[in-house]
Short mmCIF file of C-alpha atoms in Angstrom, two decimals:
data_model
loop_
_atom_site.label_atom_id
_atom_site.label_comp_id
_atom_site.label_asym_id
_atom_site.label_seq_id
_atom_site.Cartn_x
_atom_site.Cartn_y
_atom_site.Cartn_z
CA UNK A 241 598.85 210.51 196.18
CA UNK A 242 598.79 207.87 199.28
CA UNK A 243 600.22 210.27 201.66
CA UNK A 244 598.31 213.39 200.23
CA UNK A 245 594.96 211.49 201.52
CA UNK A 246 596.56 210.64 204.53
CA UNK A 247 597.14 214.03 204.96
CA UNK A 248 593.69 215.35 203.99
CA UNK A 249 591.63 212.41 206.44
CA UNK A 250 594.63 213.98 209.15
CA UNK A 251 593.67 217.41 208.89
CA UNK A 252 589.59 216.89 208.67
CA UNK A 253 590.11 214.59 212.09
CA UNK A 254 591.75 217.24 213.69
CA UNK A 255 588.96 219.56 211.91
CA UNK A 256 586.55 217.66 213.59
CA UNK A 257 588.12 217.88 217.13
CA UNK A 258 588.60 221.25 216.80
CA UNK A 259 584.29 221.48 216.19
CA UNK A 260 583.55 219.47 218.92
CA UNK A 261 585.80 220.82 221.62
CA UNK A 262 584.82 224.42 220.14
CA UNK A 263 580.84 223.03 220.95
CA UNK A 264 581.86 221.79 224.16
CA UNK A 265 583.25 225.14 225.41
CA UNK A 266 580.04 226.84 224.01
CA UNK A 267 577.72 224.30 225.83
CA UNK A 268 580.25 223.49 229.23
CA UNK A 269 578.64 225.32 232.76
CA UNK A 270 580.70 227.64 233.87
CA UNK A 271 581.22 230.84 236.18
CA UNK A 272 580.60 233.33 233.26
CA UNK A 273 577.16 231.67 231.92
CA UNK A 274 575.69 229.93 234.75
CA UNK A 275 574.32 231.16 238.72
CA UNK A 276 576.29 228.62 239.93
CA UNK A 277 574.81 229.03 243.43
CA UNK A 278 571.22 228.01 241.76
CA UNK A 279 572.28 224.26 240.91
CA UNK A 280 570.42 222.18 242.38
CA UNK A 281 572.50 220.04 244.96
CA UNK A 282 573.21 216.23 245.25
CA UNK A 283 570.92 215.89 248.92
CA UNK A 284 571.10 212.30 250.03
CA UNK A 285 567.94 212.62 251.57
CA UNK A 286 565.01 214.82 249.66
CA UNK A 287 565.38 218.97 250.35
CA UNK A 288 561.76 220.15 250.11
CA UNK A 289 558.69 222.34 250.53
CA UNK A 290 555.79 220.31 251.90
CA UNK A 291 551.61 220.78 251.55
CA UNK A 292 549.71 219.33 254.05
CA UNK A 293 547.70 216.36 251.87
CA UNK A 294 551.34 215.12 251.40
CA UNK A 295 552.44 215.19 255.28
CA UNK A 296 548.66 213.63 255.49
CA UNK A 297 549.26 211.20 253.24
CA UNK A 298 552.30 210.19 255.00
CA UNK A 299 550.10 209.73 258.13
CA UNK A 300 546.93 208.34 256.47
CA UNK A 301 549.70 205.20 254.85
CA UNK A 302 550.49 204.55 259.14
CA UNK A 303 547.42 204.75 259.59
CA UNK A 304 545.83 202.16 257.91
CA UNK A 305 548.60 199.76 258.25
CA UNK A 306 548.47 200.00 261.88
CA UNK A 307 544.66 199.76 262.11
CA UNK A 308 544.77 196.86 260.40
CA UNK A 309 547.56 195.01 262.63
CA UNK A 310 546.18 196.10 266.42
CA UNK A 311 543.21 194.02 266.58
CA UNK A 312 540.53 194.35 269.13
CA UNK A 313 539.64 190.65 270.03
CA UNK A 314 539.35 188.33 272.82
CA UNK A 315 540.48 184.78 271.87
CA UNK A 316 540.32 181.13 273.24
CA UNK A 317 543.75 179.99 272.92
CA UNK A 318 542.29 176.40 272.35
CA UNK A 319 539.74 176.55 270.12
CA UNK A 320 540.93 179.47 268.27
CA UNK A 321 537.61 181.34 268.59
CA UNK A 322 536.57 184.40 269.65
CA UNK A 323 535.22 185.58 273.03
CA UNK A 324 532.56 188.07 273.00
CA UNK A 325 530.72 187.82 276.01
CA UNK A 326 533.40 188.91 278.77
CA UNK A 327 531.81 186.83 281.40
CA UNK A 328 532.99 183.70 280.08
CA UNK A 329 536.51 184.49 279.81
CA UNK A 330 538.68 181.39 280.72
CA UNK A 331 542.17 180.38 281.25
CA UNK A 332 543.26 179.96 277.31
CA UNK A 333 541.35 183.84 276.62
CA UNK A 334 544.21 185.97 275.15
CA UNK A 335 544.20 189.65 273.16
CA UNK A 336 544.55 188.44 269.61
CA UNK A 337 547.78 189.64 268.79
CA UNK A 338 548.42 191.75 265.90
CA UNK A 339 551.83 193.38 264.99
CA UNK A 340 551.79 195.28 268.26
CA UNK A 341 550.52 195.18 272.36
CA UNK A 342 547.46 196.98 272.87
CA UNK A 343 548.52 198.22 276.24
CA UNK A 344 552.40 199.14 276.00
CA UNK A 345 554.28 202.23 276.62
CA UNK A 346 554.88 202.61 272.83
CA UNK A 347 550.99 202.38 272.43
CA UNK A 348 550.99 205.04 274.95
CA UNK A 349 552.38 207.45 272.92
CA UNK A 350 550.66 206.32 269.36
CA UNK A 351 547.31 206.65 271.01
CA UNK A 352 548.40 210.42 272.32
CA UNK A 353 549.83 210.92 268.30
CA UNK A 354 546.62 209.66 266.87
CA UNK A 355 544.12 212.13 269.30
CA UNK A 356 546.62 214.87 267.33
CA UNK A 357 546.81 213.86 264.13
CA UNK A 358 542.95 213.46 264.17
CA UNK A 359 542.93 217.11 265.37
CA UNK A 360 545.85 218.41 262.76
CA UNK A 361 544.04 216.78 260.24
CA UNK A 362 540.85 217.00 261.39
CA UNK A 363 540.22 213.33 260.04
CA UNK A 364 538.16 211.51 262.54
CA UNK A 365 539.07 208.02 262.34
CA UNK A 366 542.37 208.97 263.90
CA UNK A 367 540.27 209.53 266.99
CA UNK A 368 538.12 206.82 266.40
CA UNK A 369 540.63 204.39 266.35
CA UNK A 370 542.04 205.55 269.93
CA UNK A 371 538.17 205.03 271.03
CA UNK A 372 537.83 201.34 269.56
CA UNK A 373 541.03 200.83 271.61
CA UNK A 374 540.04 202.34 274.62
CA UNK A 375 536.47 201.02 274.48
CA UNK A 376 537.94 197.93 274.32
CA UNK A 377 540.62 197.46 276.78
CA UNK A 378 538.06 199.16 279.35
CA UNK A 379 535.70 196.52 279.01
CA UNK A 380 537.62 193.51 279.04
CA UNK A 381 539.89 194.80 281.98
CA UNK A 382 537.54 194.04 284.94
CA UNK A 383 536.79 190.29 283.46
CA UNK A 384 540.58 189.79 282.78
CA UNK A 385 541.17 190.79 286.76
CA UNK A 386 538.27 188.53 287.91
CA UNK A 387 540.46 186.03 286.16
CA UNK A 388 543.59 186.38 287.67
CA UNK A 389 542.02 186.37 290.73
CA UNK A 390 540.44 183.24 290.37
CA UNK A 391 543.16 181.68 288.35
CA UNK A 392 546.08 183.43 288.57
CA UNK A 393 546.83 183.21 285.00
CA UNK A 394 546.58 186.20 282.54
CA UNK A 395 546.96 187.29 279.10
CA UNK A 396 550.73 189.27 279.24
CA UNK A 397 549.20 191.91 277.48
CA UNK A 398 546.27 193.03 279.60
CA UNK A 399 548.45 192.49 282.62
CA UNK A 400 550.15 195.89 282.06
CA UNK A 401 546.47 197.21 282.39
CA UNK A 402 545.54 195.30 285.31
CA UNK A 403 548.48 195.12 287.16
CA UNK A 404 550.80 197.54 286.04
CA UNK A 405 554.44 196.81 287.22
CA UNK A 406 557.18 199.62 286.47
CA UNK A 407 556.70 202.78 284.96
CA UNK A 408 556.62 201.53 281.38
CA UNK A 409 553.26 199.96 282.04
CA UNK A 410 551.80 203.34 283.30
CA UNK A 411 552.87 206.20 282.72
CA UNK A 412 552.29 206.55 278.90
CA UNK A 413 549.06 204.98 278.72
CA UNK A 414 547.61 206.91 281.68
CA UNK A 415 548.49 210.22 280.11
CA UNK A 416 546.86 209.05 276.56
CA UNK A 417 543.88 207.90 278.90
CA UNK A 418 543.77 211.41 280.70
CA UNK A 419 544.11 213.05 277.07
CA UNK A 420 541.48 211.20 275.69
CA UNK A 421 538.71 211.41 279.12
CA UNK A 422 539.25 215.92 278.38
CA UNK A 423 538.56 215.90 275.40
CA UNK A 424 535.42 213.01 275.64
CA UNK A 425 532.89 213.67 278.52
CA UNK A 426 530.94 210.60 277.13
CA UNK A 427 533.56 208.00 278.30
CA UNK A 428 534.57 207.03 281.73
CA UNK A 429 538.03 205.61 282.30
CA UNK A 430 538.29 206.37 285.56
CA UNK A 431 538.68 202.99 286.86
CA UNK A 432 542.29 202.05 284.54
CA UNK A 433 543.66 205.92 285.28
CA UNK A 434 543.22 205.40 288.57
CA UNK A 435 545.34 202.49 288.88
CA UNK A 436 547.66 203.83 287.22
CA UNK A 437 548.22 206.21 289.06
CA UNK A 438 547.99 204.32 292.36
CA UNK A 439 551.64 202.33 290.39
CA UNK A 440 553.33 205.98 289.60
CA UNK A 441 552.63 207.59 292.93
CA UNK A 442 552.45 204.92 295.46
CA UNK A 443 554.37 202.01 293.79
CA UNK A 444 556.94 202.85 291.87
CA UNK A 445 560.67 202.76 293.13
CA UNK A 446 562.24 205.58 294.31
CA UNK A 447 565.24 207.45 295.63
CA UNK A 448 565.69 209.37 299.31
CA UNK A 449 564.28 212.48 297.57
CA UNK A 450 561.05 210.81 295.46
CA UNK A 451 563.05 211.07 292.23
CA UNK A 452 561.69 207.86 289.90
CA UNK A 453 564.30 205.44 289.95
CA UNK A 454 565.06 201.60 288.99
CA UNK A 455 566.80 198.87 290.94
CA UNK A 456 568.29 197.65 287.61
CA UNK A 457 571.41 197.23 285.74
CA UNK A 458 572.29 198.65 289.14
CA UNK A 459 570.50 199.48 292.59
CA UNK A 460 569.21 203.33 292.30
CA UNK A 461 569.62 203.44 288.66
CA UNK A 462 568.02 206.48 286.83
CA UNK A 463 566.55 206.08 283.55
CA UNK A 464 566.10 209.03 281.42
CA UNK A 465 563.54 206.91 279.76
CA UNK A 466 561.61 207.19 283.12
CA UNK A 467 561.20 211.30 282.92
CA UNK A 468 558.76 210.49 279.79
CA UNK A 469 557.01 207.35 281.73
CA UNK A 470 556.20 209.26 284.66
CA UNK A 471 555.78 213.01 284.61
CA UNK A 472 553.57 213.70 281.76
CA UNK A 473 551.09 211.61 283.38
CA UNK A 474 551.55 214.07 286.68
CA UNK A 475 550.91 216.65 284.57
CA UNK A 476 547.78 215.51 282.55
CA UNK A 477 546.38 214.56 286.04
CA UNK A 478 546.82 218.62 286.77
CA UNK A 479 545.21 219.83 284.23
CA UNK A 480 542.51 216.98 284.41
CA UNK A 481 541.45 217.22 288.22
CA UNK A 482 542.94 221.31 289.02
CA UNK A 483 544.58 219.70 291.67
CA UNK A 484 548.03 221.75 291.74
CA UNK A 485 550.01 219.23 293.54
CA UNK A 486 549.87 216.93 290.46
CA UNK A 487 551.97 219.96 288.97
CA UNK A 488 554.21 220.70 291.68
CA UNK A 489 554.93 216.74 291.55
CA UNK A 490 555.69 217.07 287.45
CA UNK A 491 557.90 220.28 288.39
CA UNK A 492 560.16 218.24 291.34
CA UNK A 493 560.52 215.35 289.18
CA UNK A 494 562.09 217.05 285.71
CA UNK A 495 564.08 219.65 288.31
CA UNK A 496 566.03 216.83 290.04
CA UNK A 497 566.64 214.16 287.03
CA UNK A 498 567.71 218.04 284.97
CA UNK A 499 570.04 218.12 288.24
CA UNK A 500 571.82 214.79 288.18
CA UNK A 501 571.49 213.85 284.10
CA UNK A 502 572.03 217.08 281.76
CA UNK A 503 575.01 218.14 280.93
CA UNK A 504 575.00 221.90 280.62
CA UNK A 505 577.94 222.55 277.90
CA UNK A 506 576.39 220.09 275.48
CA UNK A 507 573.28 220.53 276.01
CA UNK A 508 571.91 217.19 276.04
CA UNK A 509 570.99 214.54 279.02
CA UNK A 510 573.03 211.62 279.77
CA UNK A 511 571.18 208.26 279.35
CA UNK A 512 571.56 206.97 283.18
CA UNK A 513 572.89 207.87 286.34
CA UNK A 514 573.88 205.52 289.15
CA UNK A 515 573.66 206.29 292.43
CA UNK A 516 576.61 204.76 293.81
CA UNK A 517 578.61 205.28 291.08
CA UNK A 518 581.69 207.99 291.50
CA UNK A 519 581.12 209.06 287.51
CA UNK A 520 578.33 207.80 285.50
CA UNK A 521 577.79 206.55 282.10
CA UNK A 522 577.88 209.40 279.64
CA UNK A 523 576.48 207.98 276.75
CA UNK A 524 573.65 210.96 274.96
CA UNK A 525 571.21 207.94 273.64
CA UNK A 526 568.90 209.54 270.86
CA UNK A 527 565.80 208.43 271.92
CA UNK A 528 565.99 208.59 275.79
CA UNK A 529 567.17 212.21 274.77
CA UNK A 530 563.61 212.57 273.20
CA UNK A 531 561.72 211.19 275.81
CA UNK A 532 562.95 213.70 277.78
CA UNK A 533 562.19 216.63 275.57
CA UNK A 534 558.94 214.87 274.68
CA UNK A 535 558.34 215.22 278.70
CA UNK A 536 559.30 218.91 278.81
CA UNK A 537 557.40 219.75 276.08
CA UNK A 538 553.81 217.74 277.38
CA UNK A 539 554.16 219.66 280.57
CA UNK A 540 554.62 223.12 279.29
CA UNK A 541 551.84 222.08 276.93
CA UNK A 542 549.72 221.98 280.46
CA UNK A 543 551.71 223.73 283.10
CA UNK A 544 549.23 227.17 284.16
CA UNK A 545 550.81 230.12 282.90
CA UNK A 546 551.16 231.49 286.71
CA UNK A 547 552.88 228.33 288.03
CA UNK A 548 555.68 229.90 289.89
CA UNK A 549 558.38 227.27 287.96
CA UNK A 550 557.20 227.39 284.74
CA UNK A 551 559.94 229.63 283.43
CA UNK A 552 562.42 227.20 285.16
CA UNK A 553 560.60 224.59 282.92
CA UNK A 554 560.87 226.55 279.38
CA UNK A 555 564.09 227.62 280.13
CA UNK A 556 565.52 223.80 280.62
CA UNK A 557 563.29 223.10 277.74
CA UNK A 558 565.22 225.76 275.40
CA UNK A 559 568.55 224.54 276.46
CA UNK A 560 567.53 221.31 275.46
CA UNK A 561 566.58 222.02 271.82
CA UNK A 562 569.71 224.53 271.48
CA UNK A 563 571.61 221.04 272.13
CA UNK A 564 569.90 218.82 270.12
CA UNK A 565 569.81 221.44 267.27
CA UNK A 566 573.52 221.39 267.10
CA UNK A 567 573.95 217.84 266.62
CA UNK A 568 571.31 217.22 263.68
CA UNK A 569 572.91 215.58 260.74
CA UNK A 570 572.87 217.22 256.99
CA UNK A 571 570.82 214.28 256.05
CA UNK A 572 568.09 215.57 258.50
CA UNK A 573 568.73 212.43 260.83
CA UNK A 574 570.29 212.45 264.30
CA UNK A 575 572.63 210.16 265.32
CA UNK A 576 571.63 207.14 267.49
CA UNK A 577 574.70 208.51 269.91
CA UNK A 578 573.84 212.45 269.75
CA UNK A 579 577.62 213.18 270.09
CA UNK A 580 579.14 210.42 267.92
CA UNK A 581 578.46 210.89 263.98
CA UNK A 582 579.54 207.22 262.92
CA UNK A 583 576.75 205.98 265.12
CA UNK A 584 573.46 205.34 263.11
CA UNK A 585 570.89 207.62 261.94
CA UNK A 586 567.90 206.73 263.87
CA UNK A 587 564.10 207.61 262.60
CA UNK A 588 562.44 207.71 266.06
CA UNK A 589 564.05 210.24 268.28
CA UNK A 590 564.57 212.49 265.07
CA UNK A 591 560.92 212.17 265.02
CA UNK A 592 560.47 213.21 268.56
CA UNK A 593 562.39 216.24 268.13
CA UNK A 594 560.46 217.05 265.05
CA UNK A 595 557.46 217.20 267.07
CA UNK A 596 558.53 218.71 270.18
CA UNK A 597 560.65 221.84 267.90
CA UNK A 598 557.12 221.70 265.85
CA UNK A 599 555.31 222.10 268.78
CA UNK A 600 557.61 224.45 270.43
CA UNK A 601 557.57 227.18 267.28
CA UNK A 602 553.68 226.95 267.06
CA UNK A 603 553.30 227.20 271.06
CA UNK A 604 555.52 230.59 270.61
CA UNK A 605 558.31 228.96 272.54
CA UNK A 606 560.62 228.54 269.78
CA UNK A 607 561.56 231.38 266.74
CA UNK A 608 560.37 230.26 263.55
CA UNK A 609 562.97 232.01 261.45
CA UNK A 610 565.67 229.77 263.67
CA UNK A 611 564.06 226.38 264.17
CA UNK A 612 561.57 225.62 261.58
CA UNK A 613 564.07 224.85 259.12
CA UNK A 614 565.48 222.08 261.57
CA UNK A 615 562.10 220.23 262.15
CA UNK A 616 561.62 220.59 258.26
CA UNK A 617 564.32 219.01 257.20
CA UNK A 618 564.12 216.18 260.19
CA UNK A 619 560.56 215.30 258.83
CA UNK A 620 561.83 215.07 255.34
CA UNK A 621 564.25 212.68 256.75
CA UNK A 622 561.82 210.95 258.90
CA UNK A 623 559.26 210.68 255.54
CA UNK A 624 561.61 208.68 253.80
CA UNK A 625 561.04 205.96 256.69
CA UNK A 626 557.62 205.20 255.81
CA UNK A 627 557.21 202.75 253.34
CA UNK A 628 554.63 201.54 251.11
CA UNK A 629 553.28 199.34 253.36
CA UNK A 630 552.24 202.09 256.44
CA UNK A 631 555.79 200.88 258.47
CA UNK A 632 557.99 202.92 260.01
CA UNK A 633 561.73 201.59 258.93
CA UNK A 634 564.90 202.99 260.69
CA UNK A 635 564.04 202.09 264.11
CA UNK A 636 565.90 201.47 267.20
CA UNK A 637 564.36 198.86 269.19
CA UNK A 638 563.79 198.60 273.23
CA UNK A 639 566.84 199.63 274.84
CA UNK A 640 568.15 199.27 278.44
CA UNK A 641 571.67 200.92 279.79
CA UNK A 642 574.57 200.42 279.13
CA UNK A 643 578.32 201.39 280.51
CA UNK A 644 579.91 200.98 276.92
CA UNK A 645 579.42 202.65 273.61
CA UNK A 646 579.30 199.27 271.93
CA UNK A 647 575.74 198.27 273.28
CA UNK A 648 574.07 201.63 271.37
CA UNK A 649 576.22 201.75 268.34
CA UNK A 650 574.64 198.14 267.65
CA UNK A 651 571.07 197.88 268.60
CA UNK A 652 569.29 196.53 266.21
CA UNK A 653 567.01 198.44 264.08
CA UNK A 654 563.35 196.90 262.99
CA UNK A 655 560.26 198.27 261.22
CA UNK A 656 558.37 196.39 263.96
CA UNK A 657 559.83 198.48 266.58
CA UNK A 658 556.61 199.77 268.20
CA UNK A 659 558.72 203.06 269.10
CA UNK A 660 558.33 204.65 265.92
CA UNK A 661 554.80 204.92 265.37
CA UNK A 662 553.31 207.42 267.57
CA UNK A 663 556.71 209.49 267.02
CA UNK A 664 556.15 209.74 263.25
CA UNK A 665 552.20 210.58 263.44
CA UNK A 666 552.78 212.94 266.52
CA UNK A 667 556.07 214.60 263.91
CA UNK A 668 554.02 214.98 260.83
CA UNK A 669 550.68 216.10 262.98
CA UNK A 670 552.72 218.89 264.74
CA UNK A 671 554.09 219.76 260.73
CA UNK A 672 550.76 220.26 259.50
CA UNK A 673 549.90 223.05 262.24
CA UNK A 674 553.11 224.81 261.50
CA UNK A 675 552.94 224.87 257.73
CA UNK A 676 549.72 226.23 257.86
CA UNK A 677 550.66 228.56 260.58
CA UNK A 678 553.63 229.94 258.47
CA UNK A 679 555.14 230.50 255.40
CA UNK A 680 558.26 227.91 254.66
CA UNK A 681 559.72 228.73 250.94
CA UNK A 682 562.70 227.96 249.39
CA UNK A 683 564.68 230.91 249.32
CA UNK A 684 568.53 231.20 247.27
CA UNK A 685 567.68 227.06 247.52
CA UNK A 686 567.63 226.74 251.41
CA UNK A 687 564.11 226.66 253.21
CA UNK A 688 562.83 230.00 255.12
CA UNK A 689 560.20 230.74 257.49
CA UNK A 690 558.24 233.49 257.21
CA UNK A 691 555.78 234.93 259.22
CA UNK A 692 553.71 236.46 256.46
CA UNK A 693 553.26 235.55 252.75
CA UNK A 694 556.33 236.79 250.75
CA UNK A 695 554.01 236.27 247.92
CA UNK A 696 557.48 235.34 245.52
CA UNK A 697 558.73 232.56 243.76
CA UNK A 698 561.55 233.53 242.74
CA UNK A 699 564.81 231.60 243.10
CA UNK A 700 565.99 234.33 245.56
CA UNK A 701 563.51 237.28 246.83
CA UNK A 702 563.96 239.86 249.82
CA UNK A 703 561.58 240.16 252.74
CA UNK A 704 560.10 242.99 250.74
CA UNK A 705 559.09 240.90 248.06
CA UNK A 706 561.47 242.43 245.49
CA UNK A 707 563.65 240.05 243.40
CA UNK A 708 568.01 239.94 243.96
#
């Protein structure tokens, strides 16, 4: 009797085995009973259509985190209390510092994102805060100089205004400045753009042929960086004045850096080039490579339509984004070393090249069909950067050149790095226009753009609107 039990509790295990794996094959995903192609992949970083309240609210999260930590106060360094009458500036008067400089380079460029974002959005405290800013640093400058003079002692920060000393002091915050004065006739600047120009034209090193150059690492150095904090000023000053030499100037200068610094079969710049130097150092930096599309892309933005160069311009400009296109990484990140994929991802230059592709598709210099997909998916990337707080993580700080790949695979990144800012606002500004230009829908689960409303939302639909 013993073993007949056994035998029953045997066969109703293997009775219940048998029902389970015969549920399992009726429930398992297969070829035969599921569109395979529709599952939804494992993306790393978020695959998405976007509105623009959700870009906005992005922007509006920088926004008030940044308003908050760029204070516009004059302090005695001694007693810890503010200065508001200007005449009575002393020695120990200082900008209150915040999380970031008023006056730099970076700034530059965040006060140039915000005058867009206010006009993507059109949200006018993005503008408003570039005024405050503005206001401020123009009414503080003359008193700051009147103490130098006397004392020869100045705040570090209001230096760069006063007495601007390389191209990173200028060239950035002039252009903002010139951006600002068109668009303003109530203000009156003149007094800062003109000095700032005085540095880039008159001041600034230079090689035989007037290209912008450095006498650091190495004598005659050229800095890609330097393409971005020169020649969008030159340009702005074009368009500002009419004077056509300001244009020609912008022209030379991207023509003969293009000459010595891109490299043709890859499409991308190198990061400096030494005039001495037999070969140079080859290295395709992320960042410098977006100042210099951010440059190509302000001065098309400006350049007259009849300038007799500006289809050299666009056509060094396409080249550009062909090359950068090729490198961007499935997670919608480029590489802090264009060329080398186990370098870092790095938020700001993928941000630049957001904006300038953006910008490029909704300027008509750039198919949508081809390239909105890429600045899509590299502002998805770049939204995952922001945190809660307003910062902007992922960031590669200042960077000189180098001769080795060590010094850029290591950089150190920091949500305090001032270069991510204006990158981010100017991406998702730029992302706004062309998602309410076109039509991006995901289409057999990849993004599309199209031109007109395919009016289907289906998981895969023809340009006819008919489901497949």
């Amino acid at each position: 009797m013993r073993k007949l039990y056994l035998s029953m509790g045997f066969l109703s295990v293997l009775g219940l085995m048998s029902c389970q794996e015969t549920t399992t094959q009726e429930t398992k995903i297969n070829d035969s009973n599921t569109p395979l192609h529709l599952l939804a992949p494992e993306y790393t970083t978020p695959y998405r259509e976007w509105t623009a309240e959700e870009i906005k609210q992005n922007l509006d999260r920088i926004f008030v985190y940044l308003d908050e930590e760029t204070p516009t106060r004059v302090l005695d360094t001694m007693t810890g209390m503010e200065i508001t009458d200007y005449t009575q500036l002393n020695e120990h008067a200082q900008l209150e510092k915040g999380d970031f400089r008023l006056a730099s380079y970076e700034w530059g460029v965040t006060y140039s994102a915000m005058l867009e974002a206010a006009e993507a959005t059109a949200d006018p405290k993005y503008r408003e805060y570039v005024a405050k800013r503005f206001d401020f640093l123009s009414a503080v400058a003359p008193h700051f100089l009147r103490l130098y003079e006397e004392h020869h002692v100045v705040d570090r920060q209001i230096r760069q205004v006063i007495l601007p000393g390389s191209l990173d002091d200028a060239g950035a915050m002039c252009t903002a400045m010139v951006k600002y004065s068109r668009i303003a006739s109530d203000v009156d600047y003149g007094n800062m753009i003109d000095n700032y120009m005085d540095f880039i034209e008159n001041k600034e090193h230079r090689l035989a042929d007037g290209t912008f150059a450095r006498m650091r690492p190495q004598a005659n150095s050229l800095w890609l960086d330097d393409m971005y904090m020169g020649i969008p000023a030159l340009a702005q000053m074009g368009s500002y004045t009419g004077e056509k030499r300001y244009f020609d100037e912008a022209v030379r200068q991207i023509k003969q850096f293009t000459q010595r610094m891109f490299v043709p079969e890859r499409g991308l710049y190198m990061h400096g080039w030494i005039e001495s130097a037999d070969s140079h150092p080859a290295f395709h930096w992320a960042r410098a490579n977006g100042w210099a599309l951010l440059t190509l892309t302000e001065v098309l933005d400006v350049l007259p339509e009849n300038h007799p160069e500006r289809a050299d311009i666009l056509d060094i400009y396409k080249a550009h984004v062909k090359g950068i296109t090729s490198y961007q990484s499935g997670t919608g990140f480029w590489h802090q070393l264009l060329d080398r994929s186990d370098s870092y991802l790095e938020t700001s230059a993928t941000a630049i090249y957001v904006y300038c592709i953006a910008r490029g598709i909704n300027n008509g210099w750039l198919d949508a069909i081809s390239y909105g997909p890429v600045a899509q998916l590299g502002w998805t990337a770049v939204s995952t950067q922001i945190n809660e707080q307003g910062q902007v993580e992922g960031t590669c700080v200042g960077t000189g050149m180098a001769f080795d790949p060590a010094y850029y695979y290591h950089r150190p990144v920091n949500a305090y790095a001032a270069h991510g800012y204006g990158p981010t606002l100017l991406a998702g500004a730029e992302m706004i226009t062309l998602i309410k230009k076109f039509y991006p829908k995901m289409n057999d689960s990849a993004i599309q753009y199209y031109e007109t409303d395919p009016k289907a939302d289906a998981a895969i639909f023809g340009v006819d609107g008919q489901t497949y």
